Coordinates of C-alpha atoms in Angstrom, one line a residue:
Chain X
X1 CA -0.1 0.0 0.0
X2 CA 1.4 3.4 -0.8
X3 CA 0.0 6.5 0.5
X4 CA 0.8 10.1 -0.6
X5 CA 0.4 12.9 1.9
X6 CA 0.1 16.4 0.7
X7 CA 0.8 19.1 3.2
X8 CA 0.4 22.8 3.1
X9 CA -2.3 22.8 0.6
X10 CA -3.8 26.2 -0.2
X11 CA -6.9 25.5 -2.3
X12 CA -6.7 28.8 -4.4
X13 CA -3.1 29.0 -5.1
X14 CA -2.3 25.3 -5.2
X15 CA -5.2 23.9 -6.9
X16 CA -3.5 22.9 -10.0
X17 CA -0.3 21.6 -8.7
X18 CA -2.0 19.5 -6.1
X19 CA -4.4 18.3 -8.6
X20 CA -1.3 17.2 -10.8
X21 CA 0.1 15.5 -7.6
X22 CA -3.0 13.7 -7.2
X23 CA -3.2 12.3 -10.9
X24 CA 0.5 11.5 -10.9
X25 CA 0.0 9.6 -7.6
X26 CA -2.9 7.6 -9.3
X27 CA -1.0 7.0 -12.7
X28 CA 2.0 5.9 -11.1
X29 CA 0.3 3.2 -9.0
X30 CA 0.0 4.8 -5.6
X31 CA -3.2 3.9 -3.7
X32 CA -4.3 7.0 -2.2
X33 CA -3.5 10.6 -1.6
X34 CA -4.4 12.4 1.7
X35 CA -4.5 16.3 1.5
X36 CA -4.4 18.4 4.7
X37 CA -6.8 21.3 3.6
X38 CA -10.4 20.3 2.8
X39 CA -11.0 20.8 -1.1
X40 CA -14.0 19.2 -2.4
X41 CA -13.2 20.5 -5.9
X42 CA -10.3 18.3 -6.2
X43 CA -11.9 15.3 -4.5
X44 CA -14.8 15.7 -7.3
X45 CA -12.0 16.1 -10.1
X46 CA -10.2 12.9 -9.1
X47 CA -13.4 11.0 -8.6
X48 CA -14.4 11.9 -12.3
X49 CA -11.2 10.8 -13.5
X50 CA -11.4 7.5 -11.7
X51 CA -14.9 6.7 -12.8
X52 CA -13.8 7.3 -16.7
X53 CA -10.3 5.7 -16.4
X54 CA -10.7 3.0 -13.7
X55 CA -9.1 1.7 -10.7
X56 CA -9.4 2.1 -7.0
X57 CA -7.4 5.3 -6.3
X58 CA -8.7 7.1 -3.2
X59 CA -8.6 10.7 -2.4
X60 CA -9.2 12.3 1.0
X61 CA -9.0 15.9 1.9
X62 CA -9.2 17.8 5.2
X63 CA -6.8 15.3 6.9
X64 CA -4.9 16.1 10.2
X65 CA -1.5 15.5 8.7
X66 CA 0.3 15.4 12.0
X67 CA -1.9 12.5 13.1
X68 CA -1.5 10.8 9.6
X69 CA 2.3 10.8 10.1
X70 CA 2.0 9.7 13.8
X71 CA -0.3 6.9 12.9
X72 CA 1.4 5.4 9.9
X73 CA 2.9 1.9 10.6
X74 CA 5.3 1.5 7.9
X75 CA 8.0 3.6 6.3
X76 CA 7.7 7.3 6.1
X77 CA 9.5 9.1 3.1
X78 CA 9.6 12.7 2.8
X79 CA 10.6 14.2 -0.5
X80 CA 12.7 17.1 -0.3
X81 CA 15.6 18.7 -2.3
X82 CA 17.8 18.5 0.8
X83 CA 17.4 14.7 1.3
X84 CA 19.8 11.7 0.6
X85 CA 20.2 10.6 -3.0
X86 CA 17.4 8.7 -4.4
X87 CA 19.3 5.8 -5.8
X88 CA 20.8 5.3 -2.5
X89 CA 17.5 5.5 -0.8
X90 CA 15.9 3.1 -3.2
X91 CA 18.5 0.7 -2.6
X92 CA 17.8 0.6 1.2
X93 CA 14.0 0.3 1.1
X94 CA 13.4 -2.0 -2.3
X95 CA 13.1 -5.1 -0.3
X96 CA 11.0 -3.9 2.4
X97 CA 7.4 -4.8 2.2
X98 CA 6.0 -2.4 4.6
X99 CA 3.3 0.1 3.7
X100 CA 4.8 3.5 2.4
X101 CA 3.9 7.0 3.2
X102 CA 5.4 9.5 0.9
X103 CA 5.1 13.1 2.3
X104 CA 5.1 16.1 -0.3
X105 CA 5.0 19.8 0.9
X106 CA 3.7 22.6 -0.8
X107 CA 5.8 25.7 0.2
X108 CA 8.1 25.5 3.3
X109 CA 7.7 22.4 5.3
X110 CA 7.9 22.4 9.1
X111 CA 11.1 20.8 10.7
X112 CA 8.9 18.1 12.3
X113 CA 8.4 16.6 9.0
X114 CA 12.2 16.1 8.5
X115 CA 12.3 14.7 12.1
X116 CA 9.6 12.1 11.8
X117 CA 10.5 10.9 8.5
X118 CA 12.5 7.6 8.1
X119 CA 14.0 8.7 4.9
X120 CA 14.2 12.4 3.7
X121 CA 15.0 11.7 0.1
X122 CA 16.0 14.3 -2.9
X123 CA 15.1 13.6 -6.4
X124 CA 17.9 15.6 -7.4
X125 CA 19.4 18.5 -5.2
X126 CA 18.1 21.2 -7.6
X127 CA 14.8 23.0 -7.1
X128 CA 12.2 21.8 -9.2
X129 CA 8.8 20.3 -8.8
X130 CA 7.0 18.0 -6.2
X131 CA 4.8 16.9 -9.2
X132 CA 8.0 15.7 -10.8
X133 CA 9.8 14.3 -7.8
X134 CA 6.6 12.2 -6.9
X135 CA 6.7 10.7 -10.5
X136 CA 10.2 9.8 -10.2
X137 CA 10.2 8.0 -7.0
X138 CA 7.0 6.2 -7.7
X139 CA 8.5 5.0 -11.2
X140 CA 11.5 3.6 -9.1
X141 CA 9.4 2.2 -6.3
X142 CA 6.9 0.5 -8.6
X143 CA 9.7 -0.7 -11.0
X144 CA 8.1 1.1 -14.0
X145 CA 4.9 -1.2 -13.5
X146 CA 2.8 1.9 -14.5
X147 CA 3.9 1.8 -18.0
X148 CA 1.8 -1.3 -18.6
X149 CA -1.1 -0.6 -16.3
X150 CA -4.5 -1.4 -17.9
X151 CA -7.9 -0.9 -16.4
X152 CA -11.2 -2.4 -17.4
X153 CA -12.6 1.2 -17.9
X154 CA -15.0 3.7 -19.8
X155 CA -12.0 5.1 -21.6
X156 CA -9.1 3.0 -22.7
X157 CA -6.4 4.6 -24.5
X158 CA -4.3 2.5 -27.0
X159 CA -0.7 3.7 -27.6
X160 CA 0.2 4.9 -31.0
X161 CA 2.8 7.0 -32.7
X162 CA 0.6 9.0 -34.9
X163 CA -2.8 9.8 -33.4
X164 CA -5.6 9.2 -30.9
X165 CA -6.8 5.6 -30.6
X166 CA -9.5 5.5 -27.9
X167 CA -11.1 2.3 -27.1
X168 CA -13.9 1.4 -24.6
X169 CA -15.0 -1.3 -22.2
Chain G
X1 CA 21.2 19.7 -27.3
X2 CA 17.8 19.2 -25.7
X3 CA 15.2 21.8 -26.1
X4 CA 11.9 21.9 -24.5
X5 CA 8.9 23.8 -26.1
X6 CA 5.9 24.7 -24.2
X7 CA 2.8 25.5 -26.1
X8 CA -0.6 26.7 -25.2
X9 CA 0.8 28.7 -22.2
X10 CA -1.6 31.2 -20.6
X11 CA 0.5 33.5 -18.2
X12 CA -2.3 34.0 -15.5
X13 CA -3.6 30.2 -15.3
X14 CA -0.5 28.4 -16.2
X15 CA 2.1 30.3 -14.4
X16 CA 2.9 27.6 -11.8
X17 CA 2.6 24.8 -13.9
X18 CA 4.8 26.2 -16.7
X19 CA 7.3 27.2 -13.8
X20 CA 7.5 23.8 -12.9
X21 CA 8.1 22.5 -16.4
X22 CA 10.9 25.2 -16.7
X23 CA 12.5 24.1 -13.4
X24 CA 12.1 20.3 -14.3
X25 CA 13.6 21.0 -17.6
X26 CA 16.7 22.6 -15.8
X27 CA 17.1 20.1 -13.1
X28 CA 16.7 17.0 -15.6
X29 CA 19.5 18.6 -17.9
X30 CA 17.6 19.9 -20.8
X31 CA 19.5 22.9 -22.3
X32 CA 16.7 25.4 -22.7
X33 CA 13.1 25.9 -22.6
X34 CA 11.0 28.0 -25.3
X35 CA 7.5 29.2 -24.4
X36 CA 4.9 30.4 -26.9
X37 CA 3.3 33.2 -24.9
X38 CA 5.5 36.2 -23.7
X39 CA 5.9 36.0 -19.8
X40 CA 8.6 38.2 -18.2
X41 CA 7.8 36.8 -14.8
X42 CA 8.8 33.3 -15.6
X43 CA 12.0 34.3 -17.4
X44 CA 12.9 36.4 -14.2
X45 CA 12.1 33.5 -11.8
X46 CA 14.1 31.0 -13.9
X47 CA 17.1 33.5 -14.3
X48 CA 17.1 33.9 -10.6
X49 CA 17.3 30.4 -9.9
X50 CA 19.9 29.9 -12.5
X51 CA 22.1 32.7 -10.9
X52 CA 22.0 31.1 -7.5
X53 CA 21.9 27.3 -8.4
X54 CA 24.3 27.5 -11.4
X55 CA 24.4 26.2 -14.9
X56 CA 23.8 27.5 -18.4
X57 CA 19.9 26.9 -18.7
X58 CA 18.1 29.3 -21.0
X59 CA 14.7 30.4 -21.3
X60 CA 12.8 32.3 -24.0
X61 CA 9.1 33.2 -24.1
X62 CA 7.2 34.8 -26.8
X63 CA 8.2 32.2 -29.3
X64 CA 6.6 31.4 -32.7
X65 CA 6.0 27.7 -32.0
X66 CA 5.1 26.7 -35.4
X67 CA 8.4 28.2 -36.7
X68 CA 10.2 26.5 -34.0
X69 CA 9.0 23.2 -34.9
X70 CA 9.5 23.8 -38.6
X71 CA 13.2 24.9 -38.0
X72 CA 14.2 22.3 -35.7
X73 CA 16.7 20.1 -37.4
X74 CA 16.8 17.0 -35.2
X75 CA 14.3 14.7 -33.7
X76 CA 10.8 16.1 -32.7
X77 CA 8.9 14.5 -29.8
X78 CA 5.6 15.6 -28.6
X79 CA 4.6 14.2 -25.2
X80 CA 0.9 13.0 -25.0
X81 CA -1.0 10.4 -23.3
X82 CA -2.2 8.9 -26.8
X83 CA 1.3 8.5 -27.8
X84 CA 3.5 5.3 -28.3
X85 CA 5.0 3.6 -25.2
X86 CA 8.0 5.3 -23.6
X87 CA 10.1 2.4 -23.3
X88 CA 9.6 1.5 -27.0
X89 CA 10.3 5.0 -28.0
X90 CA 13.5 5.4 -25.9
X91 CA 14.6 2.1 -27.5
X92 CA 14.2 3.8 -30.9
X93 CA 15.9 7.0 -30.2
X94 CA 18.6 6.2 -27.6
X95 CA 21.5 5.8 -30.1
X96 CA 20.6 8.9 -32.2
X97 CA 22.9 11.8 -31.6
X98 CA 20.3 14.4 -33.1
X99 CA 19.3 17.4 -31.1
X100 CA 15.9 16.8 -29.4
X101 CA 13.1 19.2 -29.4
X102 CA 10.5 18.0 -26.6
X103 CA 7.0 19.4 -27.1
X104 CA 4.6 19.8 -24.2
X105 CA 1.2 21.3 -24.4
X106 CA -0.9 23.1 -21.7
X107 CA -4.5 22.1 -22.7
X108 CA -5.8 20.7 -25.8
X109 CA -3.0 20.4 -28.5
X110 CA -3.7 21.4 -32.3
X111 CA -3.5 18.0 -34.6
X112 CA -0.7 19.7 -36.5
X113 CA 1.5 18.9 -33.6
X114 CA 0.7 15.3 -33.7
X115 CA 1.6 15.4 -37.3
X116 CA 4.9 17.2 -37.3
X117 CA 6.3 15.3 -34.5
X118 CA 8.5 12.3 -35.4
X119 CA 7.5 10.7 -32.2
X120 CA 4.4 11.0 -30.2
X121 CA 5.2 9.5 -27.0
X122 CA 3.2 8.6 -24.0
X123 CA 4.5 8.6 -20.4
X124 CA 1.8 6.0 -19.6
X125 CA -1.7 6.1 -21.1
X126 CA -3.3 7.8 -18.1
X127 CA -4.3 11.4 -17.5
X128 CA -1.6 13.1 -15.2
X129 CA 0.8 15.8 -15.6
X130 CA 3.1 17.4 -18.3
X131 CA 5.5 18.3 -15.4
X132 CA 5.9 14.6 -14.7
X133 CA 5.9 13.4 -18.2
X134 CA 8.8 15.9 -18.8
X135 CA 10.7 14.6 -15.7
X136 CA 10.2 10.9 -16.7
X137 CA 11.3 11.3 -20.2
X138 CA 14.2 13.4 -19.4
X139 CA 15.2 10.8 -16.8
X140 CA 15.3 8.1 -19.6
X141 CA 17.0 10.3 -22.2
X142 CA 19.8 11.5 -19.9
X143 CA 20.3 7.9 -18.3
X144 CA 19.8 9.3 -14.8
X145 CA 22.8 11.6 -15.2
X146 CA 20.7 14.3 -13.4
X147 CA 21.2 12.5 -10.1
X148 CA 24.8 13.5 -9.9
X149 CA 24.7 16.6 -11.7
X150 CA 26.9 19.3 -9.6
X151 CA 27.3 23.1 -10.6
X152 CA 30.0 25.6 -9.4
X153 CA 27.4 27.7 -7.8
X154 CA 26.3 30.2 -5.1
X155 CA 24.1 27.6 -3.4
X156 CA 25.1 23.8 -3.2
X157 CA 22.9 21.3 -1.4
X158 CA 24.7 18.3 0.1
X159 CA 22.4 15.2 0.2
X160 CA 21.6 14.1 3.6
X161 CA 19.0 12.1 5.3
X162 CA 18.4 14.2 8.5
X163 CA 18.4 17.9 7.6
X164 CA 19.7 20.6 5.4
X165 CA 23.1 20.8 4.6
X166 CA 23.7 23.7 2.3
X167 CA 27.2 24.6 1.1
X168 CA 28.6 27.5 -1.1
X169 CA 31.1 28.2 -3.8

């Protein structure tokens, strides 16, 4: 089970970035995303995508993030540009079967997150994007399984070099 | 040389997503990003990052994107959820030494982009994020070289599992 925890979400300012985080979480095979601030719009958007494209991805908003971190039984990962190198971190966690909690912040993240995380992991030590960082770590954790993932869904897209081929259930 | 071309950028609506695309382009070792709509704010933001964190990444906005595609001499890649599978595409292009142009759209992309691209490539056939798609394809194209990239820069971050270690030139 892979859970993403998004903290510091501000519905007006972060609407699109957090939506991208949630879509990436789903597309790269996480099981759910928890978002600290209540945001029904994002919940509805993701639920619409899930209904059309399939799967069991869950989204919950209005989450007490400190409690979510405290009560998580498995490995807690915090993505930050200050963290240890992703390849070394993946080497350490790859054979562990624990549930994973992957924490991504919006702006500045409180020190307690660094402290409570089992791993602070950097996806490169340059400033870029939590959307990209999440995709890269899920790519490594799932061992690229997202590439061939298919759902029994209303919309099914068939890969093609020259156009749009959309199937249906 | 790897150039990213961002089309359909709307400065108000897309400011943050396009900024994330530009930061990802830089962090994952593309050489420049061209953005169709003029946007001095994004140019300034990226230039500030470059001055602090180093490198030679270039950003240009207010670009005629049709001309940019037409005049590109090397391989033209368009990232789309409808495209061919990334692993198969990378297999085809990995030994070619041509300059790459990687096109990412904001909302709906005009059919001409699909037609003019040598490769329409999907980073998974699920809806997610151009920020994530760009990171994943650059990860594959650069063969993970971004992980160890260092700059002689004002700010240098040293990977660490438990805190922030920031060096300086």
